[in-house]
mmCIF file with all atom_site columns, C-alpha atoms in Angstrom:
data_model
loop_
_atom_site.group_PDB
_atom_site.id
_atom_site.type_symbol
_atom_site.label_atom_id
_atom_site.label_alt_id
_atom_site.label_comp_id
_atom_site.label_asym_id
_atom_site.label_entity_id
_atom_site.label_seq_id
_atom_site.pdbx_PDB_ins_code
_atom_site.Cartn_x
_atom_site.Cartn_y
_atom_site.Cartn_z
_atom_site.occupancy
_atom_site.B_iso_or_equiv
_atom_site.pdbx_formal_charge
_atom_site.auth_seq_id
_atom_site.auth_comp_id
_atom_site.auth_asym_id
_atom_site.auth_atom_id
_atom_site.pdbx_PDB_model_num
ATOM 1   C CA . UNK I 1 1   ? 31.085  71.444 -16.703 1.00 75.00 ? 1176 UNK I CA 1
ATOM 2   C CA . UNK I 1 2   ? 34.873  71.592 -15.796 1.00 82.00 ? 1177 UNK I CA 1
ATOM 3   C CA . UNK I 1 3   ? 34.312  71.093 -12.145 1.00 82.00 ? 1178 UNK I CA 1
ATOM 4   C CA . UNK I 1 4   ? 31.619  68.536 -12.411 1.00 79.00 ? 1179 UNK I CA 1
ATOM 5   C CA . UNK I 1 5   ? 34.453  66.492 -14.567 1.00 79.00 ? 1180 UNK I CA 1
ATOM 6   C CA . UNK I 1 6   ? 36.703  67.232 -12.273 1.00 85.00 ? 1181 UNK I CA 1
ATOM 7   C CA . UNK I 1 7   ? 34.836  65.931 -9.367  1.00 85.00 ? 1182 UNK I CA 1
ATOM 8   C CA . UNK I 1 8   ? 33.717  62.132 -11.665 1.00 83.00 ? 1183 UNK I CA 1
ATOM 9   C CA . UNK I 1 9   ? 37.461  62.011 -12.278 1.00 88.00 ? 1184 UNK I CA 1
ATOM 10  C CA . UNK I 1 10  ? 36.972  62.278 -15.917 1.00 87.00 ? 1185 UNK I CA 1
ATOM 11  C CA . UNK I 1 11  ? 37.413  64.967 -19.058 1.00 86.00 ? 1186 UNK I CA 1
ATOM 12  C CA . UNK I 1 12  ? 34.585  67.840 -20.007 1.00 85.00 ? 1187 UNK I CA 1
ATOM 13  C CA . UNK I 1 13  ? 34.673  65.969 -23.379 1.00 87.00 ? 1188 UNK I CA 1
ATOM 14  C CA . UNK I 1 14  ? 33.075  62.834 -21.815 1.00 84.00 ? 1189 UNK I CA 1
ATOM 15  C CA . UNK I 1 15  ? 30.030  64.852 -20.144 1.00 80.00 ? 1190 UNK I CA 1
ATOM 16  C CA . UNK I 1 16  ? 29.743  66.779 -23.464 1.00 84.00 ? 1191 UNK I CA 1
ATOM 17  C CA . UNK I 1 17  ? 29.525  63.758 -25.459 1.00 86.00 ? 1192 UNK I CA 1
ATOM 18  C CA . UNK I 1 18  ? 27.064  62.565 -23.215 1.00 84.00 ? 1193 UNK I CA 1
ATOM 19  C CA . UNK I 1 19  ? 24.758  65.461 -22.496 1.00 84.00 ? 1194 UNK I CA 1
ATOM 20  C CA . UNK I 1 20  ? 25.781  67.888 -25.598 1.00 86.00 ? 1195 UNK I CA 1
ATOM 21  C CA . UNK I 1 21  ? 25.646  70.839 -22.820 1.00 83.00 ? 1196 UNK I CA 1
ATOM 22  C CA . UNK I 1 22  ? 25.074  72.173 -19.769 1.00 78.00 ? 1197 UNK I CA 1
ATOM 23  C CA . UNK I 1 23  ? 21.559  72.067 -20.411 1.00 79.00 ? 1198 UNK I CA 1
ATOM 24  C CA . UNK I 1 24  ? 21.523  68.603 -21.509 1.00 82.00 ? 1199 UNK I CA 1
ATOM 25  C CA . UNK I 1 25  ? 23.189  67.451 -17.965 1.00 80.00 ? 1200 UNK I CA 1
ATOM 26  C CA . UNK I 1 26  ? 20.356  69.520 -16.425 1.00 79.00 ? 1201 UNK I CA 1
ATOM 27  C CA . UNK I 1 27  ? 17.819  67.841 -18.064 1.00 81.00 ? 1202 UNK I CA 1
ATOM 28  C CA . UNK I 1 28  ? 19.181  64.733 -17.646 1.00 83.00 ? 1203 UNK I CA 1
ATOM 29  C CA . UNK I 1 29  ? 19.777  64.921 -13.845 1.00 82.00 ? 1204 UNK I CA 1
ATOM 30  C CA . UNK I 1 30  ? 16.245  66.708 -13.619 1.00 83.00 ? 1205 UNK I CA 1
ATOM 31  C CA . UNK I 1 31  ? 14.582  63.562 -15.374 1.00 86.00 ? 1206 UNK I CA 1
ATOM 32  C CA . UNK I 1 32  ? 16.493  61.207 -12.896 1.00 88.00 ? 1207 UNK I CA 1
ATOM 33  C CA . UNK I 1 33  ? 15.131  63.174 -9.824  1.00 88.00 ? 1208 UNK I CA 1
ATOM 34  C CA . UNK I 1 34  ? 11.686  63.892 -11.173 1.00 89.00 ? 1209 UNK I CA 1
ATOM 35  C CA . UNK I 1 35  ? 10.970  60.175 -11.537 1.00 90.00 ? 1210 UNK I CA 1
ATOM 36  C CA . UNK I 1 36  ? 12.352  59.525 -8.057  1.00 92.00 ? 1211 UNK I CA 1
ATOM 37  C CA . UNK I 1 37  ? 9.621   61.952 -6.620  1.00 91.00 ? 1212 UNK I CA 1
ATOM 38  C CA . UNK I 1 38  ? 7.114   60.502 -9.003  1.00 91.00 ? 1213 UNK I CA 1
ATOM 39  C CA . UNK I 1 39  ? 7.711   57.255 -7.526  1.00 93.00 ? 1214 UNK I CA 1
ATOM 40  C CA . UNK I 1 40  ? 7.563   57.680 -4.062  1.00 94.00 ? 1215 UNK I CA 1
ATOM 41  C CA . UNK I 1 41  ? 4.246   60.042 -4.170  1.00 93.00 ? 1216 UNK I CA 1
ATOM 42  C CA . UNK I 1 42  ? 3.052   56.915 -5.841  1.00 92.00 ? 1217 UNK I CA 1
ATOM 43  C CA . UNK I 1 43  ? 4.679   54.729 -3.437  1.00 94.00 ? 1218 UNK I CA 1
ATOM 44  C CA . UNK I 1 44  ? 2.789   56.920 -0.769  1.00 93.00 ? 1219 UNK I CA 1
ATOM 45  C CA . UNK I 1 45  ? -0.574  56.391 -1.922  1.00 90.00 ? 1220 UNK I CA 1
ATOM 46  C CA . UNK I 1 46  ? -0.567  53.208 -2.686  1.00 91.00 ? 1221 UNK I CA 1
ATOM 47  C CA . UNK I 1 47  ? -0.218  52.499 1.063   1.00 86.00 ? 1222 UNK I CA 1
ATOM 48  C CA . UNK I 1 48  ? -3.606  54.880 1.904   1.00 89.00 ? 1223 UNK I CA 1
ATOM 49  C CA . UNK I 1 49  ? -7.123  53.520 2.648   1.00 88.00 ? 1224 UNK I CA 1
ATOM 50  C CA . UNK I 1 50  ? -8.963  56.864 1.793   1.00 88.00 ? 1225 UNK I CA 1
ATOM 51  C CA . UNK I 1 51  ? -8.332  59.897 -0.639  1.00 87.00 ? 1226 UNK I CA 1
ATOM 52  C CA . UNK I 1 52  ? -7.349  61.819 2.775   1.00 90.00 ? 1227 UNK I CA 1
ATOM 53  C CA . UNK I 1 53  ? -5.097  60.318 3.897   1.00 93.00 ? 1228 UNK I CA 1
ATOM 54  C CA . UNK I 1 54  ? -3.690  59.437 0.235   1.00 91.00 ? 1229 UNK I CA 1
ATOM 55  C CA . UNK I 1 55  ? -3.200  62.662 -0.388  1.00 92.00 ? 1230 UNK I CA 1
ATOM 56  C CA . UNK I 1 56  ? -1.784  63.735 2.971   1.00 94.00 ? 1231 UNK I CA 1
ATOM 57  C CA . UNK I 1 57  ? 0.729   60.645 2.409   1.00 94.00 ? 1232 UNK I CA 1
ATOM 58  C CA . UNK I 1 58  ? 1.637   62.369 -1.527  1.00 93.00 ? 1233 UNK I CA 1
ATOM 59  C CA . UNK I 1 59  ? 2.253   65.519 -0.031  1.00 95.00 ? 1234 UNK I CA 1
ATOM 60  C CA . UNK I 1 60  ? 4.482   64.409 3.565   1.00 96.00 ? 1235 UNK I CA 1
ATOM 61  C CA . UNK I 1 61  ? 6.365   62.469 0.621   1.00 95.00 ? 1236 UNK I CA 1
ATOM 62  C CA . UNK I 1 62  ? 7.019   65.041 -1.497  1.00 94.00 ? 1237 UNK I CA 1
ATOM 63  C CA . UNK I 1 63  ? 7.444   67.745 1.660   1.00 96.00 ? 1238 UNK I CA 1
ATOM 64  C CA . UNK I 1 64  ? 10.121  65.115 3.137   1.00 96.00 ? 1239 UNK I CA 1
ATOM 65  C CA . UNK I 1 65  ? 11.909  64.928 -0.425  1.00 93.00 ? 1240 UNK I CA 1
ATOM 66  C CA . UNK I 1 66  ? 12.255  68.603 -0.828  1.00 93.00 ? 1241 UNK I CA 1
ATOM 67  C CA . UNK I 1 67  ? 13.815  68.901 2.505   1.00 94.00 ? 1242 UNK I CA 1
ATOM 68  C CA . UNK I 1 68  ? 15.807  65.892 1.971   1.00 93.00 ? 1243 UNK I CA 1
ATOM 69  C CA . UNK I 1 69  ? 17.424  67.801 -0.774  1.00 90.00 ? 1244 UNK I CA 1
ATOM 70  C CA . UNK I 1 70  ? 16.244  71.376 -1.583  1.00 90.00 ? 1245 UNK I CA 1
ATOM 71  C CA . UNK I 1 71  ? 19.263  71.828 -3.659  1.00 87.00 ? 1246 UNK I CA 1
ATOM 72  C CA . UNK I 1 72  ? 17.963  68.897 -5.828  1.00 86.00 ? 1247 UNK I CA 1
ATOM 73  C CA . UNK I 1 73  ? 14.963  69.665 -5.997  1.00 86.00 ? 1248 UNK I CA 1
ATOM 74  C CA . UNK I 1 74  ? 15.393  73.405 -7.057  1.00 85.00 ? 1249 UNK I CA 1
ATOM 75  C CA . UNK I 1 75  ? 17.231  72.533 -9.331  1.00 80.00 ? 1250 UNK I CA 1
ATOM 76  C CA . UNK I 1 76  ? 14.935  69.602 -10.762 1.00 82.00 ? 1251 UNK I CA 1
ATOM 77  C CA . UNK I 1 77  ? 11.739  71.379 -10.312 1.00 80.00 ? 1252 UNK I CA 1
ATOM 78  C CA . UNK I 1 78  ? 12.630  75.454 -10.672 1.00 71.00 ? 1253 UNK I CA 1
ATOM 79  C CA . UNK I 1 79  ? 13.312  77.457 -14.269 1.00 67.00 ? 1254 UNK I CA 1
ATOM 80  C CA . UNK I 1 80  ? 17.072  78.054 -14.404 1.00 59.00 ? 1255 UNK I CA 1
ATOM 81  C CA . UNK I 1 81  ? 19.473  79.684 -16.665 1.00 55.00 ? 1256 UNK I CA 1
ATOM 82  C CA . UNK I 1 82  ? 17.080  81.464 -18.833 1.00 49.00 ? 1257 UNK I CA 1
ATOM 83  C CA . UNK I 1 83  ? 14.462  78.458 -18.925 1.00 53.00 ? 1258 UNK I CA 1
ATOM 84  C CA . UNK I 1 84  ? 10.891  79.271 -18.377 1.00 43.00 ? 1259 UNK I CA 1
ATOM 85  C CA . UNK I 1 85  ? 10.240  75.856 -16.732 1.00 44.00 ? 1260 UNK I CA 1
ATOM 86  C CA . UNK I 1 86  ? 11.926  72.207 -16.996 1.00 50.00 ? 1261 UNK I CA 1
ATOM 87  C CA . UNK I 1 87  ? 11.686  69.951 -19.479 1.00 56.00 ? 1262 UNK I CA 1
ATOM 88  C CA . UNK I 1 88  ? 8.554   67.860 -20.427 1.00 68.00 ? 1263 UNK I CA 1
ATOM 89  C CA . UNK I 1 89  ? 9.172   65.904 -17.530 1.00 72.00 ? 1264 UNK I CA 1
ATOM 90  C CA . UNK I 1 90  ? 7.920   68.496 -14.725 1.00 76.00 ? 1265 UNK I CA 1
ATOM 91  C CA . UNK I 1 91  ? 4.495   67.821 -17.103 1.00 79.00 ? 1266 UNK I CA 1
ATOM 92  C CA . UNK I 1 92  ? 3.999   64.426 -17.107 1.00 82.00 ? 1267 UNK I CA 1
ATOM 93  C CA . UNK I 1 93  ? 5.139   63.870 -13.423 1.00 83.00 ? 1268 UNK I CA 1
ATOM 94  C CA . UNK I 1 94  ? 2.552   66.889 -12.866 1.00 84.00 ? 1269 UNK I CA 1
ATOM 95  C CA . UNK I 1 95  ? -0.082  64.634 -14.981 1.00 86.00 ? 1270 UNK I CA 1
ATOM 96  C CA . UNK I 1 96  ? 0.598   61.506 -13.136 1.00 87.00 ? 1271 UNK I CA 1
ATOM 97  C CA . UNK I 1 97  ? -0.068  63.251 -9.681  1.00 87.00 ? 1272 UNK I CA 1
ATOM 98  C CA . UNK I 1 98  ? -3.226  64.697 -11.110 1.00 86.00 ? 1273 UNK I CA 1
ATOM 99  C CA . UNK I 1 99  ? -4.059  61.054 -11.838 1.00 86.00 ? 1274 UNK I CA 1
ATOM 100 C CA . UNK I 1 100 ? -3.333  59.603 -8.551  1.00 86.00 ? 1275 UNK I CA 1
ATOM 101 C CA . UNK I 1 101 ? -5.445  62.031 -7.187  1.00 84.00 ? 1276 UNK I CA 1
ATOM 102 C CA . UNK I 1 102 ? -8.325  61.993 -9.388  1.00 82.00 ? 1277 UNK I CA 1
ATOM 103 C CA . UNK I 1 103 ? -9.220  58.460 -9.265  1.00 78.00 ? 1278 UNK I CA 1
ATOM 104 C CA . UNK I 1 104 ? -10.294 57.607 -5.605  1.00 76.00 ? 1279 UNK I CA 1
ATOM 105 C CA . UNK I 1 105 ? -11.997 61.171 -5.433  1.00 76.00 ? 1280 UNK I CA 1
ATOM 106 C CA . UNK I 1 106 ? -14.415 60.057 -8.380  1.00 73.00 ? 1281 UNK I CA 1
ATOM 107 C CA . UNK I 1 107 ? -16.627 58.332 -5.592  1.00 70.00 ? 1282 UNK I CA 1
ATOM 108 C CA . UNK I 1 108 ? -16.869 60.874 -3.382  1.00 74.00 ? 1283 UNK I CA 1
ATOM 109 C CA . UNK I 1 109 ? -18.774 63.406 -5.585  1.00 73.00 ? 1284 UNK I CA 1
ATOM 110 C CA . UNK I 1 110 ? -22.376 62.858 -6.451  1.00 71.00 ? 1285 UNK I CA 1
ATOM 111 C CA . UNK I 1 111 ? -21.516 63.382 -10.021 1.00 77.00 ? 1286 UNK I CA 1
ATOM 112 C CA . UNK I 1 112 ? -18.212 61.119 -10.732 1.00 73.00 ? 1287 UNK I CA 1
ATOM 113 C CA . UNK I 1 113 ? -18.554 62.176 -14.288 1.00 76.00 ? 1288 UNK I CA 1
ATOM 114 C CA . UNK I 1 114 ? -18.077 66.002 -13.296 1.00 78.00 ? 1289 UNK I CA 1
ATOM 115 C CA . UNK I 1 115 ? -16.054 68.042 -15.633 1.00 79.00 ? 1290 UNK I CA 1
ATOM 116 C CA . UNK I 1 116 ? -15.280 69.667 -12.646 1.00 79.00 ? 1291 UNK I CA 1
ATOM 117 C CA . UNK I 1 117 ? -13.196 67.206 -11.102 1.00 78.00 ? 1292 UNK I CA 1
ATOM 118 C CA . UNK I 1 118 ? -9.965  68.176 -13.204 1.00 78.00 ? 1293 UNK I CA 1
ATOM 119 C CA . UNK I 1 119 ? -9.632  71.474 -11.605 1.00 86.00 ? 1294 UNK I CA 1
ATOM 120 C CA . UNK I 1 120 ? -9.581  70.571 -8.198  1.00 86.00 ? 1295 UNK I CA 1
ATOM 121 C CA . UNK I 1 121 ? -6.262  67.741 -8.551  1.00 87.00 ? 1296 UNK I CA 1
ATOM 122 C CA . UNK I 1 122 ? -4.374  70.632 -10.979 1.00 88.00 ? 1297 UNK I CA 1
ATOM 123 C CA . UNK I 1 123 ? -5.276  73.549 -7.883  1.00 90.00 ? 1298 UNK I CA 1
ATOM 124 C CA . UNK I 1 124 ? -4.689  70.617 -5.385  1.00 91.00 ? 1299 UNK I CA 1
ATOM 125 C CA . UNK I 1 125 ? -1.113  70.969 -6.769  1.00 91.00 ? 1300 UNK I CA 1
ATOM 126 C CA . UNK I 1 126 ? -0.601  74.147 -7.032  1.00 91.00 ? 1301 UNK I CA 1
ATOM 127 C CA . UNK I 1 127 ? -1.506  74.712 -3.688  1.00 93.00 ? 1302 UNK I CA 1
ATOM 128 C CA . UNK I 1 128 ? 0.801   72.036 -2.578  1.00 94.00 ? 1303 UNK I CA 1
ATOM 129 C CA . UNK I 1 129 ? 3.954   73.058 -4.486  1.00 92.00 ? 1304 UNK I CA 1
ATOM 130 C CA . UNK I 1 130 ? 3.705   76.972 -3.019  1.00 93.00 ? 1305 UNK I CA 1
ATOM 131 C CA . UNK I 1 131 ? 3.138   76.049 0.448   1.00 95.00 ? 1306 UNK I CA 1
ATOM 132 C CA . UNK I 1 132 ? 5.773   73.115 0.170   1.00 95.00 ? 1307 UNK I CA 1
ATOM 133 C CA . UNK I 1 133 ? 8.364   75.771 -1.189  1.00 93.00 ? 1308 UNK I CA 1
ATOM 134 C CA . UNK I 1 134 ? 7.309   78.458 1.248   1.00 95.00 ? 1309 UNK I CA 1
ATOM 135 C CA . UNK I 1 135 ? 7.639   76.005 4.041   1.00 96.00 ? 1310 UNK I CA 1
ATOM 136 C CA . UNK I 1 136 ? 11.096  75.095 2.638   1.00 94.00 ? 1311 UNK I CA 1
ATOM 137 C CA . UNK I 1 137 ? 12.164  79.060 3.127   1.00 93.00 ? 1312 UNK I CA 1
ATOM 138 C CA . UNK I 1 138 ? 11.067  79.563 6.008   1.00 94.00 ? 1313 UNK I CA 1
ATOM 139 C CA . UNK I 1 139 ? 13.631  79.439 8.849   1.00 93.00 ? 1314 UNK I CA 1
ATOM 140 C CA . UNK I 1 140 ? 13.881  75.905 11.379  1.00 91.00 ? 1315 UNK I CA 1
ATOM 141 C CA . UNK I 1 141 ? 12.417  77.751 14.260  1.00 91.00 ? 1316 UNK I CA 1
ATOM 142 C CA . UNK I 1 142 ? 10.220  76.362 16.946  1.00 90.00 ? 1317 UNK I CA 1
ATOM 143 C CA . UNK I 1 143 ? 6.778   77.598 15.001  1.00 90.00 ? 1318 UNK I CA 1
ATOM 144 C CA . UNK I 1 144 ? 8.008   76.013 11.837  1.00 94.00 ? 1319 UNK I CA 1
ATOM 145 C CA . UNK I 1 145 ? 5.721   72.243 11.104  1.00 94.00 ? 1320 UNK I CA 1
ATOM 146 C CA . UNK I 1 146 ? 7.534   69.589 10.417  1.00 94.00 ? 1321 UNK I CA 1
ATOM 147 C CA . UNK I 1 147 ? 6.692   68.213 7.091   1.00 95.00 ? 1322 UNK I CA 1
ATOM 148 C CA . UNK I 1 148 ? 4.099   65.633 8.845   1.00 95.00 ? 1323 UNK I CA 1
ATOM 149 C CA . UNK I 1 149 ? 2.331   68.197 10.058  1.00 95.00 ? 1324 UNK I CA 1
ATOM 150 C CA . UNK I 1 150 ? 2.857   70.468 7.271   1.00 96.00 ? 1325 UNK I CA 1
ATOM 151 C CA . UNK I 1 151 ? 1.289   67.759 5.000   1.00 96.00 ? 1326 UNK I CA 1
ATOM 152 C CA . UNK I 1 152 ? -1.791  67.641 7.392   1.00 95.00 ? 1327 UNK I CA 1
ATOM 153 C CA . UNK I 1 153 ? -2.207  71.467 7.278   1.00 95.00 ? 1328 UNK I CA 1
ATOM 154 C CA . UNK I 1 154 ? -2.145  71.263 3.771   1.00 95.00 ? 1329 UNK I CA 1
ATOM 155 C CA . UNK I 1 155 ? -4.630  68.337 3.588   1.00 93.00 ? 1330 UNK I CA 1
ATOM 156 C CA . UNK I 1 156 ? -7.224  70.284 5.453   1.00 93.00 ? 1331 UNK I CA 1
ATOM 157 C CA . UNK I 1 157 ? -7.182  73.193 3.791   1.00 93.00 ? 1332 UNK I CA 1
ATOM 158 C CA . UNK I 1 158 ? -7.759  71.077 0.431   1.00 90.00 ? 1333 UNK I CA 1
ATOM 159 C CA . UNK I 1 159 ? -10.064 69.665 1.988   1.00 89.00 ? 1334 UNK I CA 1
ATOM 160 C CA . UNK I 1 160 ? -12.076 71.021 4.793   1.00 88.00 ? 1335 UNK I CA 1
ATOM 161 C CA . UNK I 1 161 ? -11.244 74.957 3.729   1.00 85.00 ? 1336 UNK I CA 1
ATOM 162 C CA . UNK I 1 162 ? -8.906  77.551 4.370   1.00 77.00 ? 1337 UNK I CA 1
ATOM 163 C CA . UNK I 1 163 ? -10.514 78.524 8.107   1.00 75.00 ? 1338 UNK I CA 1
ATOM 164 C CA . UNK I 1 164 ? -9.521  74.993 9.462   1.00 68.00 ? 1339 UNK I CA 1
ATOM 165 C CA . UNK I 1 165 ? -5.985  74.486 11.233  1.00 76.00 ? 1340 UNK I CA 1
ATOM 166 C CA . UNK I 1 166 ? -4.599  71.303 12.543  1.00 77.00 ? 1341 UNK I CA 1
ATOM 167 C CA . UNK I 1 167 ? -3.554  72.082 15.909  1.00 75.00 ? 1342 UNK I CA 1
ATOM 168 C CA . UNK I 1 168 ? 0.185   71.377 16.646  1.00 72.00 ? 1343 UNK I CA 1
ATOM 169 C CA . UNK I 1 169 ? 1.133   68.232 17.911  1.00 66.00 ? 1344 UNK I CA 1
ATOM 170 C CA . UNK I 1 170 ? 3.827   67.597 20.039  1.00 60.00 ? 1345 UNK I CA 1
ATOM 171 C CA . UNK I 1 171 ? 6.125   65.047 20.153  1.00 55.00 ? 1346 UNK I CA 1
ATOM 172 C CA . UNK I 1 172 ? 4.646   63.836 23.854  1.00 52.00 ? 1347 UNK I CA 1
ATOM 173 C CA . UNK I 1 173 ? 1.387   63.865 22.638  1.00 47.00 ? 1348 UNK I CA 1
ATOM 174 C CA . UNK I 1 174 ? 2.338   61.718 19.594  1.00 47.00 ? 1349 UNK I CA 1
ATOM 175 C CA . UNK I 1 175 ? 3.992   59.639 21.885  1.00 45.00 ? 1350 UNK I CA 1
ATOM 176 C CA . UNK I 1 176 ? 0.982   59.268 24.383  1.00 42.00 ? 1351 UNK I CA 1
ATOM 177 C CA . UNK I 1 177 ? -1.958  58.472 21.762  1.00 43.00 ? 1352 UNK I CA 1
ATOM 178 C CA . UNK I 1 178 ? 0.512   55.933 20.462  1.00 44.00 ? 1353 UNK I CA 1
ATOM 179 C CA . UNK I 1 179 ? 0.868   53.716 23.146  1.00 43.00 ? 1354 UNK I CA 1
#
């Protein structure tokens, strides 16, 4: 706490009014960032014409974020100091991406009304958020995806199946199909 006061030019007293603790600041700053994310996956899918590609925009979103910042979003979206996992936030961002997924996949199962539906958005993310942090270890190397194609790779195995890889793509290829 003294050398985040120190850095805003202020007292510890003023952060500890504001925030009680330690904790309290972490919360706080993990509520700020976890509605950023929220509303830029929503931002993302919003743009899409087809669950796909919806959820193939969610997750290049939330891939570019966490590279963006990895700090930030460790420290938003990982237990620390003792916690077992953040605050009620983490949830309900975690609930509103199950929602934004849910919805446009209702037409593409011949039972919309499936119970079964719900599993697949709360795996969909689970999936997601260990690849996306395994991708963010792993070391900026030629073979690493960048989080484009990572997203794609992702996408398919949600939804075509684990034995299906997007083939690389490079940046002259890209290039070529565009124009």
């Amino acid at each position: 706490m003294e050398d985040i006061a120190a850095t805003a030019g202020t007292s510890k007293s003023v952060f500890y009014r504001y925030f009680g603790d330690k904790s309290g600041l972490r919360h706080a700053v993990g509520s700020v960032v976890i509605r950023q994310m929220q509303q830029t996956i929503a931002a993302a899918r919003q743009a899409a014409t087809d669950p796909r590609e919806g959820v193939t925009a969610m997750v290049a979103a939330y891939l570019q974020m966490a590279q963006t910042s990895p700090n930030v979003y460790s420290f938003a979206t990982l237990p620390g100091d003792g916690e077992t996992r953040q605050s009620g936030e983490l949830s309900s961002f975690f609930d509103s991406v199950t929602v934004m997924i849910t919805e446009p996949l209702r037409h593409l199962l011949v039972d919309p009304a499936s119970p079964l539906l719900s599993y697949w958005p709360t795996a969909a993310i689970g999936l997601v958020r260990s690849a996306g942090e395994l991708w963010l270890q792993a070391p900026c190397d030629a073979s690493k995806p960048d989080s484009n194609a990572m997203a794609e790779q992702i996408s398919a195995w949600l939804f075509d199946g684990v034995g299906h890889d997007v083939p690389p793509v490079s940046p002259h290829s890209v290039t070529a199909a565009e124009g």
